[in-house]
PDB file of C-alpha atoms and ligand atoms in Angstrom:
ATOM      1  CA  UNK A  24     -23.379  25.648   9.584  1.00 97.00           C
ATOM      2  CA  UNK A  25     -23.277  22.169  10.609  1.00 97.00           C
ATOM      3  CA  UNK A  26     -19.833  19.960  10.791  1.00 96.00           C
ATOM      4  CA  UNK A  27     -19.561  16.576   9.869  1.00 94.00           C
ATOM      5  CA  UNK A  28     -17.125  13.936  11.322  1.00 95.00           C
ATOM      6  CA  UNK A  29     -15.453  10.931   9.598  1.00 94.00           C
ATOM      7  CA  UNK A  30     -14.488   8.168  11.577  1.00 93.00           C
ATOM      8  CA  UNK A  31     -11.325   6.480  10.640  1.00 94.00           C
ATOM      9  CA  UNK A  32      -9.898   3.274  12.079  1.00 95.00           C
ATOM     10  CA  UNK A  33      -7.059   1.237  12.277  1.00 97.00           C
ATOM     11  CA  UNK A  34      -5.232  -1.743  13.664  1.00 98.00           C
ATOM     12  CA  UNK A  35      -1.818  -2.051  14.950  1.00 98.00           C
ATOM     13  CA  UNK A  36       0.173  -4.912  15.186  1.00 98.00           C
ATOM     14  CA  UNK A  37       3.659  -5.007  17.562  1.00 98.00           C
ATOM     15  CA  UNK A  38       5.557  -7.093  15.440  1.00 97.00           C
ATOM     16  CA  UNK A  39       4.589  -9.253  11.565  1.00 97.00           C
ATOM     17  CA  UNK A  40       4.813 -12.198  14.304  1.00 97.00           C
ATOM     18  CA  UNK A  41       1.381 -10.757  15.440  1.00 98.00           C
ATOM     19  CA  UNK A  42       0.382 -11.357  11.830  1.00 98.00           C
ATOM     20  CA  UNK A  43      -1.786 -14.176  10.240  1.00 98.00           C
ATOM     21  CA  UNK A  44       0.209 -16.565   8.158  1.00 98.00           C
ATOM     22  CA  UNK A  45      -1.545 -15.454   5.183  1.00 98.00           C
ATOM     23  CA  UNK A  46      -0.601 -11.694   5.488  1.00 98.00           C
ATOM     24  CA  UNK A  47       2.767 -12.343   7.078  1.00 98.00           C
ATOM     25  CA  UNK A  48       3.913 -13.856   3.975  1.00 98.00           C
ATOM     26  CA  UNK A  49       2.810 -10.953   2.332  1.00 98.00           C
ATOM     27  CA  UNK A  50       4.473  -8.578   4.384  1.00 98.00           C
ATOM     28  CA  UNK A  51       7.892 -11.025   3.939  1.00 98.00           C
ATOM     29  CA  UNK A  52       7.178 -10.436   0.223  1.00 98.00           C
ATOM     30  CA  UNK A  53       6.844  -6.867   0.316  1.00 98.00           C
ATOM     31  CA  UNK A  54       9.795  -6.703   2.302  1.00 98.00           C
ATOM     32  CA  UNK A  55      12.141  -8.502  -0.199  1.00 98.00           C
ATOM     33  CA  UNK A  56      10.854  -6.953  -2.606  1.00 98.00           C
ATOM     34  CA  UNK A  57      11.781  -3.424  -0.806  1.00 98.00           C
ATOM     35  CA  UNK A  58      15.367  -4.367  -0.929  1.00 98.00           C
ATOM     36  CA  UNK A  59      15.080  -4.529  -4.919  1.00 98.00           C
ATOM     37  CA  UNK A  60      13.846  -0.586  -5.231  1.00 98.00           C
ATOM     38  CA  UNK A  61      15.668   1.481  -7.780  1.00 98.00           C
ATOM     39  CA  UNK A  62      15.763   4.739  -5.522  1.00 98.00           C
ATOM     40  CA  UNK A  63      19.402   6.121  -6.075  1.00 98.00           C
ATOM     41  CA  UNK A  64      18.165   9.304  -5.616  1.00 98.00           C
ATOM     42  CA  UNK A  65      16.163   9.303  -2.119  1.00 98.00           C
ATOM     43  CA  UNK A  66      17.718   6.247  -1.125  1.00 98.00           C
ATOM     44  CA  UNK A  67      14.135   5.425   0.098  1.00 98.00           C
ATOM     45  CA  UNK A  68      12.641   2.115  -0.825  1.00 98.00           C
ATOM     46  CA  UNK A  69       9.269   1.049  -0.679  1.00 98.00           C
ATOM     47  CA  UNK A  70       8.141  -2.593  -1.483  1.00 98.00           C
ATOM     48  CA  UNK A  71       4.122  -3.407  -1.765  1.00 98.00           C
ATOM     49  CA  UNK A  72       2.617  -7.000  -2.510  1.00 99.00           C
ATOM     50  CA  UNK A  73      -0.623  -7.387  -3.607  1.00 98.00           C
ATOM     51  CA  UNK A  74      -2.606 -10.484  -3.314  1.00 98.00           C
ATOM     52  CA  UNK A  75      -5.841 -11.279  -5.546  1.00 98.00           C
ATOM     53  CA  UNK A  76      -8.869 -13.215  -4.974  1.00 98.00           C
ATOM     54  CA  UNK A  77      -7.220 -15.421  -7.618  1.00 98.00           C
ATOM     55  CA  UNK A  78      -4.257 -16.118  -5.154  1.00 98.00           C
ATOM     56  CA  UNK A  79      -2.158 -14.794  -7.057  1.00 98.00           C
ATOM     57  CA  UNK A  80       0.735 -12.350  -5.508  1.00 98.00           C
ATOM     58  CA  UNK A  81       1.732  -9.295  -7.380  1.00 98.00           C
ATOM     59  CA  UNK A  82       4.914  -7.420  -6.456  1.00 98.00           C
ATOM     60  CA  UNK A  83       6.310  -4.010  -6.920  1.00 98.00           C
ATOM     61  CA  UNK A  84       9.018  -1.483  -5.739  1.00 99.00           C
ATOM     62  CA  UNK A  85       9.551   2.277  -6.457  1.00 98.00           C
ATOM     63  CA  UNK A  86      11.242   2.849  -9.732  1.00 98.00           C
ATOM     64  CA  UNK A  87      13.364   6.528  -9.650  1.00 98.00           C
ATOM     65  CA  UNK A  88      14.025   8.508 -12.285  1.00 98.00           C
ATOM     66  CA  UNK A  89      16.631  11.302 -13.310  1.00 98.00           C
ATOM     67  CA  UNK A  90      13.670  13.270 -14.290  1.00 98.00           C
ATOM     68  CA  UNK A  91      12.400  13.199 -10.701  1.00 98.00           C
ATOM     69  CA  UNK A  92       8.648  12.981 -11.553  1.00 97.00           C
ATOM     70  CA  UNK A  93       9.072  10.390 -14.013  1.00 98.00           C
ATOM     71  CA  UNK A  94       9.389   7.626 -11.371  1.00 98.00           C
ATOM     72  CA  UNK A  95       6.882   5.679  -9.478  1.00 98.00           C
ATOM     73  CA  UNK A  96       5.894   4.749  -6.055  1.00 98.00           C
ATOM     74  CA  UNK A  97       5.674   0.500  -5.006  1.00 98.00           C
ATOM     75  CA  UNK A  98       2.389   0.946  -4.083  1.00 98.00           C
ATOM     76  CA  UNK A  99       1.110   1.899  -8.174  1.00 98.00           C
ATOM     77  CA  UNK A 100       3.869  -0.153  -9.759  1.00 98.00           C
ATOM     78  CA  UNK A 101       2.068  -2.977  -8.027  1.00 98.00           C
ATOM     79  CA  UNK A 102      -1.739  -2.332  -8.521  1.00 98.00           C
ATOM     80  CA  UNK A 103      -1.202  -1.732 -11.967  1.00 98.00           C
ATOM     81  CA  UNK A 104       0.436  -4.229 -12.906  1.00 98.00           C
ATOM     82  CA  UNK A 105      -1.821  -5.910 -10.721  1.00 98.00           C
ATOM     83  CA  UNK A 106      -4.763  -4.331 -12.772  1.00 98.00           C
ATOM     84  CA  UNK A 107      -2.750  -4.971 -16.313  1.00 98.00           C
ATOM     85  CA  UNK A 108      -2.412  -8.869 -15.956  1.00 98.00           C
ATOM     86  CA  UNK A 109      -5.822  -9.654 -13.768  1.00 98.00           C
ATOM     87  CA  UNK A 110      -8.138  -6.834 -14.602  1.00 98.00           C
ATOM     88  CA  UNK A 111     -11.275  -8.919 -13.646  1.00 98.00           C
ATOM     89  CA  UNK A 112      -9.126 -10.215 -10.060  1.00 98.00           C
ATOM     90  CA  UNK A 113     -10.251  -8.315  -7.116  1.00 98.00           C
ATOM     91  CA  UNK A 114      -7.333  -7.034  -4.844  1.00 98.00           C
ATOM     92  CA  UNK A 115      -8.078  -8.466  -1.200  1.00 98.00           C
ATOM     93  CA  UNK A 116      -4.728  -7.147   0.342  1.00 98.00           C
ATOM     94  CA  UNK A 117      -1.796  -4.930  -0.365  1.00 98.00           C
ATOM     95  CA  UNK A 118       1.061  -5.278   2.361  1.00 98.00           C
ATOM     96  CA  UNK A 119       3.740  -2.384   2.230  1.00 98.00           C
ATOM     97  CA  UNK A 120       7.004  -1.896   3.851  1.00 98.00           C
ATOM     98  CA  UNK A 121       9.066   1.255   3.490  1.00 98.00           C
ATOM     99  CA  UNK A 122      12.677   2.179   4.875  1.00 98.00           C
ATOM    100  CA  UNK A 123      15.314   4.799   4.281  1.00 98.00           C
ATOM    101  CA  UNK A 124      19.042   3.018   3.697  1.00 98.00           C
ATOM    102  CA  UNK A 125      20.493   6.608   5.362  1.00 98.00           C
ATOM    103  CA  UNK A 126      17.888   6.562   8.125  1.00 96.00           C
ATOM    104  CA  UNK A 127      16.321   2.824   8.634  1.00 94.00           C
ATOM    105  CA  UNK A 128      12.513   3.345  10.431  1.00 94.00           C
ATOM    106  CA  UNK A 129      10.213   1.513  12.518  1.00 95.00           C
ATOM    107  CA  UNK A 130       7.448   4.019  12.002  1.00 97.00           C
ATOM    108  CA  UNK A 131       4.513   2.388  10.020  1.00 98.00           C
ATOM    109  CA  UNK A 132       4.716   4.427   6.555  1.00 97.00           C
ATOM    110  CA  UNK A 133       1.652   4.929   5.148  1.00 97.00           C
ATOM    111  CA  UNK A 134       0.778   5.429   0.885  1.00 98.00           C
ATOM    112  CA  UNK A 135       1.133   8.805  -0.336  1.00 98.00           C
ATOM    113  CA  UNK A 136      -2.048  10.488  -1.237  1.00 98.00           C
ATOM    114  CA  UNK A 137      -1.292   9.867  -5.215  1.00 98.00           C
ATOM    115  CA  UNK A 138      -1.296   5.969  -4.730  1.00 98.00           C
ATOM    116  CA  UNK A 139      -4.425   6.126  -1.884  1.00 98.00           C
ATOM    117  CA  UNK A 140      -5.998   8.119  -4.981  1.00 98.00           C
ATOM    118  CA  UNK A 141      -4.986   5.062  -7.284  1.00 98.00           C
ATOM    119  CA  UNK A 142      -5.762   2.560  -4.443  1.00 98.00           C
ATOM    120  CA  UNK A 143      -9.244   4.013  -4.186  1.00 98.00           C
ATOM    121  CA  UNK A 144     -10.032   3.474  -7.862  1.00 98.00           C
ATOM    122  CA  UNK A 145      -9.490  -0.699  -7.585  1.00 98.00           C
ATOM    123  CA  UNK A 146     -11.814  -0.383  -4.710  1.00 97.00           C
ATOM    124  CA  UNK A 147     -14.605   1.284  -6.144  1.00 96.00           C
ATOM    125  CA  UNK A 148     -14.072  -0.640  -9.076  1.00 96.00           C
ATOM    126  CA  UNK A 149     -14.577  -3.660  -7.164  1.00 97.00           C
ATOM    127  CA  UNK A 150     -16.996  -2.646  -4.794  1.00 96.00           C
ATOM    128  CA  UNK A 151     -15.056  -4.478  -1.833  1.00 98.00           C
ATOM    129  CA  UNK A 152     -12.709  -3.157   0.313  1.00 98.00           C
ATOM    130  CA  UNK A 153      -8.996  -3.842   0.738  1.00 98.00           C
ATOM    131  CA  UNK A 154      -7.076  -4.393   2.860  1.00 98.00           C
ATOM    132  CA  UNK A 155      -3.894  -2.167   4.029  1.00 98.00           C
ATOM    133  CA  UNK A 156      -1.330  -3.302   6.062  1.00 98.00           C
ATOM    134  CA  UNK A 157       1.901  -0.989   6.209  1.00 98.00           C
ATOM    135  CA  UNK A 158       5.041  -0.799   7.927  1.00 98.00           C
ATOM    136  CA  UNK A 159       8.797   0.632   8.247  1.00 98.00           C
ATOM    137  CA  UNK A 160      11.777  -1.739   8.141  1.00 98.00           C
ATOM    138  CA  UNK A 161      10.322  -3.745  11.122  1.00 95.00           C
ATOM    139  CA  UNK A 162       8.460  -2.419  14.109  1.00 96.00           C
ATOM    140  CA  UNK A 163       4.957  -1.808  14.225  1.00 98.00           C
ATOM    141  CA  UNK A 164       2.133  -2.596  11.294  1.00 98.00           C
ATOM    142  CA  UNK A 165      -0.924  -0.247  11.136  1.00 98.00           C
ATOM    143  CA  UNK A 166      -3.808  -2.132   9.296  1.00 98.00           C
ATOM    144  CA  UNK A 167      -6.683  -0.601   7.721  1.00 98.00           C
ATOM    145  CA  UNK A 168      -9.538  -2.832   6.924  1.00 98.00           C
ATOM    146  CA  UNK A 169     -10.093  -0.297   3.771  1.00 97.00           C
ATOM    147  CA  UNK A 170      -8.670   2.107   1.564  1.00 96.00           C
ATOM    148  CA  UNK A 171     -11.451   4.436   2.598  1.00 95.00           C
ATOM    149  CA  UNK A 172     -10.359   4.715   6.141  1.00 95.00           C
ATOM    150  CA  UNK A 173      -7.067   6.366   4.479  1.00 97.00           C
ATOM    151  CA  UNK A 174      -8.695   8.518   2.190  1.00 97.00           C
ATOM    152  CA  UNK A 175     -12.223   9.686   3.301  1.00 94.00           C
ATOM    153  CA  UNK A 176     -13.919  11.943   1.050  1.00 94.00           C
ATOM    154  CA  UNK A 177     -12.650  10.584  -2.263  1.00 94.00           C
ATOM    155  CA  UNK A 178     -13.217  12.053  -5.635  1.00 95.00           C
ATOM    156  CA  UNK A 179     -14.352   9.157  -7.849  1.00 94.00           C
ATOM    157  CA  UNK A 180     -16.055   8.331 -10.982  1.00 93.00           C
ATOM    158  CA  UNK A 181     -19.920   9.342  -9.772  1.00 93.00           C
ATOM    159  CA  UNK A 182     -18.410  13.252  -9.687  1.00 96.00           C
ATOM    160  CA  UNK A 183     -17.550  12.921 -13.329  1.00 96.00           C
TER     161      UNK A 183
HETATM  162  N1  LIG B  15       7.778   6.233  -2.615  1.00 74.64           N
HETATM  163  C1  LIG B  15       6.674   5.007  -2.541  1.00 74.64           C
HETATM  164  O1  LIG B  15       6.790   4.553  -3.411  1.00 74.64           O
HETATM  165  N2  LIG B  15       5.411   4.686  -2.120  1.00 74.64           N
HETATM  166  C2  LIG B  15       4.821   6.056  -1.394  1.00 74.64           C
HETATM  167  O2  LIG B  15       3.624   5.411  -0.544  1.00 74.64           O
HETATM  168  C3  LIG B  15       6.011   7.466  -0.699  1.00 74.64           C
HETATM  169  C4  LIG B  15       6.731   7.778  -1.831  1.00 74.64           C
HETATM  170  C5  LIG B  15       8.822   6.126  -2.982  1.00 74.64           C
HETATM  171  C6  LIG B  15       8.954   7.085  -4.030  1.00 74.64           C
HETATM  172  C7  LIG B  15      10.064   7.807  -4.185  1.00 74.64           C
HETATM  173  O3  LIG B  15      10.777   6.638  -5.118  1.00 74.64           O
HETATM  174  C8  LIG B  15      10.747   7.464  -2.788  1.00 74.64           C
HETATM  175  O4  LIG B  15       9.571   6.955  -2.011  1.00 74.64           O
HETATM  176  C9  LIG B  15      10.774   9.162  -1.788  1.00 74.64           C
HETATM  177  O5  LIG B  15       9.794   9.933  -1.939  1.00 74.64           O
END
């Protein structure tokens, strides 16, 4: 028997003011679109802003359904829209902000497992890393230099 160790690392920014200008502006867009989430059931709003290498910014927020599993997370709304509009563009970075209407949170809120898997597909397709920045309503921002940090040992097309 042997063990393998996987190293994963995040940068922590104290607030959006510590981000570079481009990322700061992207996060502001994530915050704005978060407020328009359709989340009547969970009251938990998430906004995502995707920056492409052609300069386009694609936004998404979570869309819920009375048939709960039919809803979709903000991150996938945004990356699927980016993929459908600009199939040849690369995703450079994604900014995410999430909070509850009931218990506003300052905890950096990472993308769920299903969103990690979906973002991973794009990272593998484009063969360049995607920076992921995530935060709560306010407070610290975590940055991952690539999606791989958030989803080590991911399942991908090479296993098919
Ligand atoms: N949600 C997201 O939009 N992104 C995530 O990564 C986690 C969860 C949404 C789905 C649902 O509308 C609400 O947050 C509560 O789970």
